[in-house]
Amino acid sequence: MTDAALQPTEGSNLYYALWGVEDAVRKSCLARLSLGRALDDALLDVTSPEVAHQKLHWWHEELDRLHDGRARHPETLACADLANDEAARDAALNVLGAAADERYRPPKTKHELDSCIARGSHGLMALVLSGLETRPVQALDAAVAPLAEGLALHYRLARLPHLMSAGQAVFAADLYAQHGIEASTLVRTDDDKAHAASQALITDAIANARSKLVTGIGQTNELWPRGHVARPVLVLAHLRLRQLDAWTKRRTLLSREYFTLPPLAKLWTAWRHR
């Protein structure tokens, strides 16, 4: 395995979620997460349909090479142990496919967006769990699905300015219409009405992510009791949930500002739920 895998910053939520995990398992989990994020971002910096097609085709070929044990990209090289795992290739293709669909066929409805998020987040969670549980990739347990989706929704909110600057709609067209605004309105600072509408939309999005996480935590708490190898995912969910609550309390307008919990609060939350 190469050193290309994601390295969490000390004091970050991911750092505390993986606190105490055996080094080899931690490295495997992070390599899979890093690959998933690379696939999710593969088309973010692309504006030309022709270049997008070429890049998408290259990643399809690279996932085939990973499956055949001939990976080239640092992120796939770091996951070389996924070679010959059909379910792993399918999960990775789902992450890539969901990102491509959202990028070039922006969802008009919340249902369409939810389908994209479910497809990509389920694929990523399946990859990560195989790393934590040191086993081949398996289809995601239905009980884990809301947790995967809630974590994905949090991740999108945390990266809102970056996604918007790359031209991503982030939210479905019907949600913008419901609040009477457009994507460009989310970054405006010169209009009180636009500010209020943006705040309301983001508050709704935070509530949606929170609902998914609460459901997912409730369904996996017994599935992954204390000491279970997959428990770090549940710890991360608790950390993300606390972050969502902090954003709600502070009315953080995530399109223009950001707030993260202090390391001591993260440490305490991780210790309580590990």
PDB file of C-alpha atoms in Angstrom:
ATOM      1  CA  MET A   1       0.000   0.000   0.000  1.00  0.00           C
ATOM      2  CA  THR A   2       1.309   3.465  -0.886  1.00  0.00           C
ATOM      3  CA  ASP A   3       1.273   6.574   1.292  1.00  0.00           C
ATOM      4  CA  ALA A   4      -1.383   8.238  -0.890  1.00  0.00           C
ATOM      5  CA  ALA A   5      -4.229   7.584   1.543  1.00  0.00           C
ATOM      6  CA  LEU A   6      -5.907  10.430   3.359  1.00  0.00           C
ATOM      7  CA  GLN A   7      -4.138  11.575   6.536  1.00  0.00           C
ATOM      8  CA  PRO A   8      -6.579  13.168   9.023  1.00  0.00           C
ATOM      9  CA  THR A   9      -5.453  16.391  10.642  1.00  0.00           C
ATOM     10  CA  GLU A  10      -4.808  16.024  14.350  1.00  0.00           C
ATOM     11  CA  GLY A  11      -7.863  17.323  16.188  1.00  0.00           C
ATOM     12  CA  SER A  12     -10.255  16.649  13.295  1.00  0.00           C
ATOM     13  CA  ASN A  13     -13.439  14.591  13.592  1.00  0.00           C
ATOM     14  CA  LEU A  14     -11.936  11.810  11.494  1.00  0.00           C
ATOM     15  CA  TYR A  15      -8.828  11.801  13.660  1.00  0.00           C
ATOM     16  CA  TYR A  16     -10.871  11.228  16.812  1.00  0.00           C
ATOM     17  CA  ALA A  17     -13.231   8.737  15.172  1.00  0.00           C
ATOM     18  CA  LEU A  18     -10.254   6.511  14.334  1.00  0.00           C
ATOM     19  CA  TRP A  19      -8.583   7.084  17.703  1.00  0.00           C
ATOM     20  CA  GLY A  20      -7.221   3.764  18.984  1.00  0.00           C
ATOM     21  CA  VAL A  21      -7.795   1.821  15.749  1.00  0.00           C
ATOM     22  CA  GLU A  22      -4.950  -0.540  14.827  1.00  0.00           C
ATOM     23  CA  ASP A  23      -2.536   1.129  12.393  1.00  0.00           C
ATOM     24  CA  ALA A  24      -2.986  -1.342   9.527  1.00  0.00           C
ATOM     25  CA  VAL A  25      -6.780  -1.212   9.759  1.00  0.00           C
ATOM     26  CA  ARG A  26      -6.732   2.568  10.060  1.00  0.00           C
ATOM     27  CA  LYS A  27      -4.546   2.830   6.958  1.00  0.00           C
ATOM     28  CA  SER A  28      -6.807   0.511   4.967  1.00  0.00           C
ATOM     29  CA  CYS A  29      -9.937   2.417   5.988  1.00  0.00           C
ATOM     30  CA  LEU A  30      -8.392   5.769   5.083  1.00  0.00           C
ATOM     31  CA  ALA A  31      -7.170   4.462   1.732  1.00  0.00           C
ATOM     32  CA  ARG A  32     -10.702   3.439   0.797  1.00  0.00           C
ATOM     33  CA  LEU A  33     -12.138   6.733   2.011  1.00  0.00           C
ATOM     34  CA  SER A  34      -9.505   8.636   0.049  1.00  0.00           C
ATOM     35  CA  LEU A  35     -10.328   6.673  -3.111  1.00  0.00           C
ATOM     36  CA  GLY A  36     -14.035   7.362  -2.629  1.00  0.00           C
ATOM     37  CA  ARG A  37     -13.432  11.078  -2.259  1.00  0.00           C
ATOM     38  CA  ALA A  38     -11.212  11.126  -5.348  1.00  0.00           C
ATOM     39  CA  LEU A  39     -13.997   9.464  -7.347  1.00  0.00           C
ATOM     40  CA  ASP A  40     -16.595  11.833  -5.914  1.00  0.00           C
ATOM     41  CA  ASP A  41     -14.472  14.840  -6.948  1.00  0.00           C
ATOM     42  CA  ALA A  42     -13.277  13.413 -10.267  1.00  0.00           C
ATOM     43  CA  LEU A  43     -15.358  15.778 -12.413  1.00  0.00           C
ATOM     44  CA  LEU A  44     -15.586  18.835 -10.164  1.00  0.00           C
ATOM     45  CA  ASP A  45     -12.851  20.761 -11.978  1.00  0.00           C
ATOM     46  CA  VAL A  46     -14.123  19.887 -15.462  1.00  0.00           C
ATOM     47  CA  THR A  47     -16.294  22.280 -17.480  1.00  0.00           C
ATOM     48  CA  SER A  48     -16.056  20.792 -20.981  1.00  0.00           C
ATOM     49  CA  PRO A  49     -18.339  17.815 -21.770  1.00  0.00           C
ATOM     50  CA  GLU A  50     -15.616  16.317 -23.965  1.00  0.00           C
ATOM     51  CA  VAL A  51     -13.006  16.455 -21.201  1.00  0.00           C
ATOM     52  CA  ALA A  52     -15.557  15.136 -18.708  1.00  0.00           C
ATOM     53  CA  HIS A  53     -16.240  12.151 -20.965  1.00  0.00           C
ATOM     54  CA  GLN A  54     -12.525  11.431 -21.314  1.00  0.00           C
ATOM     55  CA  LYS A  55     -11.922  11.711 -17.581  1.00  0.00           C
ATOM     56  CA  LEU A  56     -14.904   9.539 -16.740  1.00  0.00           C
ATOM     57  CA  HIS A  57     -13.716   6.932 -19.251  1.00  0.00           C
ATOM     58  CA  TRP A  58     -10.207   7.014 -17.744  1.00  0.00           C
ATOM     59  CA  TRP A  59     -11.552   6.383 -14.243  1.00  0.00           C
ATOM     60  CA  HIS A  60     -13.663   3.498 -15.507  1.00  0.00           C
ATOM     61  CA  GLU A  61     -10.535   1.991 -17.020  1.00  0.00           C
ATOM     62  CA  GLU A  62      -8.545   2.661 -13.842  1.00  0.00           C
ATOM     63  CA  LEU A  63     -11.120   0.830 -11.713  1.00  0.00           C
ATOM     64  CA  ASP A  64     -10.849  -2.089 -14.147  1.00  0.00           C
ATOM     65  CA  ARG A  65      -7.065  -1.948 -13.772  1.00  0.00           C
ATOM     66  CA  LEU A  66      -7.462  -1.924  -9.976  1.00  0.00           C
ATOM     67  CA  HIS A  67      -9.645  -5.006 -10.264  1.00  0.00           C
ATOM     68  CA  ASP A  68      -7.004  -6.701 -12.437  1.00  0.00           C
ATOM     69  CA  GLY A  69      -4.113  -5.740 -10.127  1.00  0.00           C
ATOM     70  CA  ARG A  70      -2.671  -3.136 -12.511  1.00  0.00           C
ATOM     71  CA  ALA A  71      -3.617   0.133 -10.766  1.00  0.00           C
ATOM     72  CA  ARG A  72      -1.779   3.326 -11.740  1.00  0.00           C
ATOM     73  CA  HIS A  73      -3.320   6.189  -9.765  1.00  0.00           C
ATOM     74  CA  PRO A  74      -1.984   6.812  -6.232  1.00  0.00           C
ATOM     75  CA  GLU A  75      -5.470   6.411  -4.739  1.00  0.00           C
ATOM     76  CA  THR A  76      -6.070   3.070  -6.446  1.00  0.00           C
ATOM     77  CA  LEU A  77      -2.539   1.857  -5.735  1.00  0.00           C
ATOM     78  CA  ALA A  78      -3.252   2.470  -2.053  1.00  0.00           C
ATOM     79  CA  CYS A  79      -6.235   0.101  -2.392  1.00  0.00           C
ATOM     80  CA  ALA A  80      -4.389  -2.624  -4.294  1.00  0.00           C
ATOM     81  CA  ASP A  81      -5.794  -5.237  -1.918  1.00  0.00           C
ATOM     82  CA  LEU A  82      -9.208  -4.698  -3.567  1.00  0.00           C
ATOM     83  CA  ALA A  83      -7.987  -6.475  -6.710  1.00  0.00           C
ATOM     84  CA  ASN A  84     -10.325  -9.258  -7.924  1.00  0.00           C
ATOM     85  CA  ASP A  85     -13.132  -7.988  -5.670  1.00  0.00           C
ATOM     86  CA  GLU A  86     -16.160  -7.567  -7.953  1.00  0.00           C
ATOM     87  CA  ALA A  87     -18.223  -5.931  -5.214  1.00  0.00           C
ATOM     88  CA  ALA A  88     -15.443  -3.411  -4.607  1.00  0.00           C
ATOM     89  CA  ARG A  89     -15.412  -2.434  -8.285  1.00  0.00           C
ATOM     90  CA  ASP A  90     -19.191  -2.092  -8.271  1.00  0.00           C
ATOM     91  CA  ALA A  91     -19.114   0.063  -5.130  1.00  0.00           C
ATOM     92  CA  ALA A  92     -16.426   2.342  -6.595  1.00  0.00           C
ATOM     93  CA  LEU A  93     -18.344   2.635  -9.876  1.00  0.00           C
ATOM     94  CA  ASN A  94     -21.432   3.649  -7.917  1.00  0.00           C
ATOM     95  CA  VAL A  95     -19.505   6.472  -6.252  1.00  0.00           C
ATOM     96  CA  LEU A  96     -18.171   7.653  -9.606  1.00  0.00           C
ATOM     97  CA  GLY A  97     -21.491   7.229 -11.399  1.00  0.00           C
ATOM     98  CA  ALA A  98     -23.460   9.135  -8.781  1.00  0.00           C
ATOM     99  CA  ALA A  99     -20.991  12.028  -8.928  1.00  0.00           C
ATOM    100  CA  ALA A 100     -21.159  12.098 -12.731  1.00  0.00           C
ATOM    101  CA  ASP A 101     -24.959  12.025 -12.790  1.00  0.00           C
ATOM    102  CA  GLU A 102     -25.228  14.903 -10.339  1.00  0.00           C
ATOM    103  CA  ARG A 103     -22.584  16.952 -12.112  1.00  0.00           C
ATOM    104  CA  TYR A 104     -23.965  16.704 -15.627  1.00  0.00           C
ATOM    105  CA  ARG A 105     -27.651  16.052 -14.964  1.00  0.00           C
ATOM    106  CA  PRO A 106     -28.302  18.373 -11.988  1.00  0.00           C
ATOM    107  CA  PRO A 107     -31.232  16.948  -9.998  1.00  0.00           C
ATOM    108  CA  LYS A 108     -34.473  18.816 -10.427  1.00  0.00           C
ATOM    109  CA  THR A 109     -36.171  17.233  -7.440  1.00  0.00           C
ATOM    110  CA  LYS A 110     -35.170  16.199  -3.953  1.00  0.00           C
ATOM    111  CA  HIS A 111     -36.071  12.617  -4.873  1.00  0.00           C
ATOM    112  CA  GLU A 112     -33.575  12.656  -7.749  1.00  0.00           C
ATOM    113  CA  LEU A 113     -30.863  14.141  -5.526  1.00  0.00           C
ATOM    114  CA  ASP A 114     -31.588  11.651  -2.742  1.00  0.00           C
ATOM    115  CA  SER A 115     -31.116   8.826  -5.253  1.00  0.00           C
ATOM    116  CA  CYS A 116     -27.693  10.189  -6.261  1.00  0.00           C
ATOM    117  CA  ILE A 117     -26.621  10.628  -2.657  1.00  0.00           C
ATOM    118  CA  ALA A 118     -27.834   7.149  -1.713  1.00  0.00           C
ATOM    119  CA  ARG A 119     -26.011   5.512  -4.613  1.00  0.00           C
ATOM    120  CA  GLY A 120     -22.702   7.244  -3.948  1.00  0.00           C
ATOM    121  CA  SER A 121     -22.761   7.126  -0.153  1.00  0.00           C
ATOM    122  CA  HIS A 122     -23.746   3.459  -0.016  1.00  0.00           C
ATOM    123  CA  GLY A 123     -20.865   2.597  -2.317  1.00  0.00           C
ATOM    124  CA  LEU A 124     -18.378   4.586  -0.239  1.00  0.00           C
ATOM    125  CA  MET A 125     -19.636   3.132   3.042  1.00  0.00           C
ATOM    126  CA  ALA A 126     -19.333  -0.405   1.661  1.00  0.00           C
ATOM    127  CA  LEU A 127     -15.698   0.295   0.759  1.00  0.00           C
ATOM    128  CA  VAL A 128     -14.859   1.845   4.136  1.00  0.00           C
ATOM    129  CA  LEU A 129     -16.501  -0.935   6.136  1.00  0.00           C
ATOM    130  CA  SER A 130     -14.499  -3.559   4.254  1.00  0.00           C
ATOM    131  CA  GLY A 131     -11.349  -1.773   5.398  1.00  0.00           C
ATOM    132  CA  LEU A 132     -12.440  -1.561   9.025  1.00  0.00           C
ATOM    133  CA  GLU A 133     -13.698  -5.141   9.119  1.00  0.00           C
ATOM    134  CA  THR A 134     -10.777  -6.530   7.041  1.00  0.00           C
ATOM    135  CA  ARG A 135     -13.024  -8.459   4.658  1.00  0.00           C
ATOM    136  CA  PRO A 136     -14.104  -8.302   1.013  1.00  0.00           C
ATOM    137  CA  VAL A 137     -16.626  -5.610   0.111  1.00  0.00           C
ATOM    138  CA  GLN A 138     -20.246  -6.576   0.739  1.00  0.00           C
ATOM    139  CA  ALA A 139     -23.594  -5.019  -0.111  1.00  0.00           C
ATOM    140  CA  LEU A 140     -24.521  -2.415   2.470  1.00  0.00           C
ATOM    141  CA  ASP A 141     -26.842  -3.541   5.263  1.00  0.00           C
ATOM    142  CA  ALA A 142     -30.130  -1.613   4.994  1.00  0.00           C
ATOM    143  CA  ALA A 143     -29.770  -0.541   8.623  1.00  0.00           C
ATOM    144  CA  VAL A 144     -26.548   1.305   7.766  1.00  0.00           C
ATOM    145  CA  ALA A 145     -27.964   3.180   4.749  1.00  0.00           C
ATOM    146  CA  PRO A 146     -29.282   6.272   6.633  1.00  0.00           C
ATOM    147  CA  LEU A 147     -25.941   6.626   8.399  1.00  0.00           C
ATOM    148  CA  ALA A 148     -24.086   6.598   5.072  1.00  0.00           C
ATOM    149  CA  GLU A 149     -26.471   9.172   3.626  1.00  0.00           C
ATOM    150  CA  GLY A 150     -26.316  11.416   6.701  1.00  0.00           C
ATOM    151  CA  LEU A 151     -22.525  11.439   6.659  1.00  0.00           C
ATOM    152  CA  ALA A 152     -22.569  12.284   2.950  1.00  0.00           C
ATOM    153  CA  LEU A 153     -25.021  15.142   3.504  1.00  0.00           C
ATOM    154  CA  HIS A 154     -22.823  16.553   6.280  1.00  0.00           C
ATOM    155  CA  TYR A 155     -19.750  16.330   4.045  1.00  0.00           C
ATOM    156  CA  ARG A 156     -21.545  18.285   1.322  1.00  0.00           C
ATOM    157  CA  LEU A 157     -22.567  21.015   3.751  1.00  0.00           C
ATOM    158  CA  ALA A 158     -19.046  21.246   5.157  1.00  0.00           C
ATOM    159  CA  ARG A 159     -17.707  21.820   1.615  1.00  0.00           C
ATOM    160  CA  LEU A 160     -20.502  24.081   0.414  1.00  0.00           C
ATOM    161  CA  PRO A 161     -18.376  27.062  -0.781  1.00  0.00           C
ATOM    162  CA  HIS A 162     -15.947  24.750  -2.580  1.00  0.00           C
ATOM    163  CA  LEU A 163     -18.719  22.867  -4.347  1.00  0.00           C
ATOM    164  CA  MET A 164     -20.500  26.059  -5.333  1.00  0.00           C
ATOM    165  CA  SER A 165     -17.321  27.634  -6.703  1.00  0.00           C
ATOM    166  CA  ALA A 166     -16.895  24.532  -8.870  1.00  0.00           C
ATOM    167  CA  GLY A 167     -20.362  25.047 -10.320  1.00  0.00           C
ATOM    168  CA  GLN A 168     -22.137  22.299  -8.407  1.00  0.00           C
ATOM    169  CA  ALA A 169     -25.805  22.984  -7.693  1.00  0.00           C
ATOM    170  CA  VAL A 170     -25.486  21.121  -4.333  1.00  0.00           C
ATOM    171  CA  PHE A 171     -29.240  21.289  -3.673  1.00  0.00           C
ATOM    172  CA  ALA A 172     -32.103  20.169  -5.920  1.00  0.00           C
ATOM    173  CA  ALA A 173     -33.821  22.751  -8.120  1.00  0.00           C
ATOM    174  CA  ASP A 174     -37.138  22.307  -6.304  1.00  0.00           C
ATOM    175  CA  LEU A 175     -35.533  23.240  -2.965  1.00  0.00           C
ATOM    176  CA  TYR A 176     -34.208  26.478  -4.450  1.00  0.00           C
ATOM    177  CA  ALA A 177     -37.664  27.162  -5.906  1.00  0.00           C
ATOM    178  CA  GLN A 178     -39.319  26.419  -2.585  1.00  0.00           C
ATOM    179  CA  HIS A 179     -37.249  29.173  -0.956  1.00  0.00           C
ATOM    180  CA  GLY A 180     -37.547  31.532  -3.911  1.00  0.00           C
ATOM    181  CA  ILE A 181     -33.814  31.759  -4.597  1.00  0.00           C
ATOM    182  CA  GLU A 182     -31.150  30.523  -7.008  1.00  0.00           C
ATOM    183  CA  ALA A 183     -27.776  28.975  -6.273  1.00  0.00           C
ATOM    184  CA  SER A 184     -26.031  32.319  -6.832  1.00  0.00           C
ATOM    185  CA  THR A 185     -28.159  33.875  -4.081  1.00  0.00           C
ATOM    186  CA  LEU A 186     -26.486  31.741  -1.408  1.00  0.00           C
ATOM    187  CA  VAL A 187     -23.329  33.842  -1.512  1.00  0.00           C
ATOM    188  CA  ARG A 188     -24.961  37.280  -1.664  1.00  0.00           C
ATOM    189  CA  THR A 189     -24.367  39.686   1.210  1.00  0.00           C
ATOM    190  CA  ASP A 190     -26.190  42.794  -0.030  1.00  0.00           C
ATOM    191  CA  ASP A 191     -29.817  41.759   0.377  1.00  0.00           C
ATOM    192  CA  ASP A 192     -31.554  40.999   3.675  1.00  0.00           C
ATOM    193  CA  LYS A 193     -34.332  39.042   1.983  1.00  0.00           C
ATOM    194  CA  ALA A 194     -31.853  36.880   0.078  1.00  0.00           C
ATOM    195  CA  HIS A 195     -29.872  36.335   3.274  1.00  0.00           C
ATOM    196  CA  ALA A 196     -32.971  35.144   5.120  1.00  0.00           C
ATOM    197  CA  ALA A 197     -33.953  32.807   2.286  1.00  0.00           C
ATOM    198  CA  SER A 198     -30.434  31.372   2.109  1.00  0.00           C
ATOM    199  CA  GLN A 199     -30.414  30.835   5.855  1.00  0.00           C
ATOM    200  CA  ALA A 200     -33.770  29.038   5.674  1.00  0.00           C
ATOM    201  CA  LEU A 201     -32.601  26.747   2.864  1.00  0.00           C
ATOM    202  CA  ILE A 202     -29.404  25.808   4.681  1.00  0.00           C
ATOM    203  CA  THR A 203     -31.309  25.282   7.932  1.00  0.00           C
ATOM    204  CA  ASP A 204     -33.586  22.836   6.083  1.00  0.00           C
ATOM    205  CA  ALA A 205     -30.555  21.047   4.631  1.00  0.00           C
ATOM    206  CA  ILE A 206     -28.940  20.739   8.068  1.00  0.00           C
ATOM    207  CA  ALA A 207     -32.197  19.355   9.488  1.00  0.00           C
ATOM    208  CA  ASN A 208     -32.340  16.777   6.675  1.00  0.00           C
ATOM    209  CA  ALA A 209     -28.772  15.632   7.350  1.00  0.00           C
ATOM    210  CA  ARG A 210     -29.486  15.520  11.070  1.00  0.00           C
ATOM    211  CA  SER A 211     -32.591  13.373  10.557  1.00  0.00           C
ATOM    212  CA  LYS A 212     -30.603  10.843   8.537  1.00  0.00           C
ATOM    213  CA  LEU A 213     -27.846  10.663  11.140  1.00  0.00           C
ATOM    214  CA  VAL A 214     -30.243  10.275  14.062  1.00  0.00           C
ATOM    215  CA  THR A 215     -32.009   7.426  12.262  1.00  0.00           C
ATOM    216  CA  GLY A 216     -28.722   5.808  11.295  1.00  0.00           C
ATOM    217  CA  ILE A 217     -27.277   6.062  14.795  1.00  0.00           C
ATOM    218  CA  GLY A 218     -30.405   4.489  16.242  1.00  0.00           C
ATOM    219  CA  GLN A 219     -30.257   1.587  13.778  1.00  0.00           C
ATOM    220  CA  THR A 220     -26.538   0.831  14.126  1.00  0.00           C
ATOM    221  CA  ASN A 221     -25.981   1.289  17.851  1.00  0.00           C
ATOM    222  CA  GLU A 222     -26.870  -2.344  18.544  1.00  0.00           C
ATOM    223  CA  LEU A 223     -25.476  -3.589  15.235  1.00  0.00           C
ATOM    224  CA  TRP A 224     -22.068  -2.173  16.193  1.00  0.00           C
ATOM    225  CA  PRO A 225     -21.777  -2.358  20.014  1.00  0.00           C
ATOM    226  CA  ARG A 226     -18.792  -0.942  21.869  1.00  0.00           C
ATOM    227  CA  GLY A 227     -15.645  -2.720  20.779  1.00  0.00           C
ATOM    228  CA  HIS A 228     -17.012  -3.637  17.334  1.00  0.00           C
ATOM    229  CA  VAL A 229     -14.511  -3.016  14.537  1.00  0.00           C
ATOM    230  CA  ALA A 230     -17.021  -0.801  12.675  1.00  0.00           C
ATOM    231  CA  ARG A 231     -17.712   1.323  15.747  1.00  0.00           C
ATOM    232  CA  PRO A 232     -15.492   4.207  14.475  1.00  0.00           C
ATOM    233  CA  VAL A 233     -18.145   4.948  11.823  1.00  0.00           C
ATOM    234  CA  LEU A 234     -20.730   5.360  14.565  1.00  0.00           C
ATOM    235  CA  VAL A 235     -18.345   7.573  16.536  1.00  0.00           C
ATOM    236  CA  LEU A 236     -17.866   9.744  13.445  1.00  0.00           C
ATOM    237  CA  ALA A 237     -21.644   9.991  13.073  1.00  0.00           C
ATOM    238  CA  HIS A 238     -21.968  11.263  16.649  1.00  0.00           C
ATOM    239  CA  LEU A 239     -19.248  13.838  15.971  1.00  0.00           C
ATOM    240  CA  ARG A 240     -20.957  14.967  12.765  1.00  0.00           C
ATOM    241  CA  LEU A 241     -24.305  15.147  14.552  1.00  0.00           C
ATOM    242  CA  ARG A 242     -22.847  17.398  17.211  1.00  0.00           C
ATOM    243  CA  GLN A 243     -21.370  19.600  14.481  1.00  0.00           C
ATOM    244  CA  LEU A 244     -24.764  19.895  12.781  1.00  0.00           C
ATOM    245  CA  ASP A 245     -26.327  20.908  16.093  1.00  0.00           C
ATOM    246  CA  ALA A 246     -23.641  23.563  16.572  1.00  0.00           C
ATOM    247  CA  TRP A 247     -24.320  24.981  13.093  1.00  0.00           C
ATOM    248  CA  THR A 248     -28.031  25.118  13.876  1.00  0.00           C
ATOM    249  CA  LYS A 249     -27.498  26.826  17.211  1.00  0.00           C
ATOM    250  CA  ARG A 250     -25.096  29.405  15.770  1.00  0.00           C
ATOM    251  CA  ARG A 251     -27.156  29.827  12.572  1.00  0.00           C
ATOM    252  CA  THR A 252     -23.967  29.330  10.575  1.00  0.00           C
ATOM    253  CA  LEU A 253     -24.532  30.388   6.955  1.00  0.00           C
ATOM    254  CA  LEU A 254     -22.374  27.644   5.472  1.00  0.00           C
ATOM    255  CA  SER A 255     -22.254  29.185   2.010  1.00  0.00           C
ATOM    256  CA  ARG A 256     -20.154  32.019   3.454  1.00  0.00           C
ATOM    257  CA  GLU A 257     -18.805  30.958   6.838  1.00  0.00           C
ATOM    258  CA  TYR A 258     -17.750  27.919   8.815  1.00  0.00           C
ATOM    259  CA  PHE A 259     -17.542  26.804  12.409  1.00  0.00           C
ATOM    260  CA  THR A 260     -15.994  23.649  13.819  1.00  0.00           C
ATOM    261  CA  LEU A 261     -16.149  22.286  17.334  1.00  0.00           C
ATOM    262  CA  PRO A 262     -13.045  22.715  19.519  1.00  0.00           C
ATOM    263  CA  PRO A 263     -10.796  19.633  19.785  1.00  0.00           C
ATOM    264  CA  LEU A 264     -11.708  19.066  23.440  1.00  0.00           C
ATOM    265  CA  ALA A 265     -15.405  18.797  22.560  1.00  0.00           C
ATOM    266  CA  LYS A 266     -14.577  16.323  19.786  1.00  0.00           C
ATOM    267  CA  LEU A 267     -12.379  14.277  22.104  1.00  0.00           C
ATOM    268  CA  TRP A 268     -15.112  14.119  24.747  1.00  0.00           C
ATOM    269  CA  THR A 269     -17.747  13.074  22.198  1.00  0.00           C
ATOM    270  CA  ALA A 270     -15.475  10.397  20.714  1.00  0.00           C
ATOM    271  CA  TRP A 271     -14.578   9.039  24.166  1.00  0.00           C
ATOM    272  CA  ARG A 272     -18.266   8.824  25.191  1.00  0.00           C
ATOM    273  CA  HIS A 273     -19.293   6.837  22.102  1.00  0.00           C
ATOM    274  CA  ARG A 274     -16.212   4.776  21.199  1.00  0.00           C
TER     275      ARG A 274
END
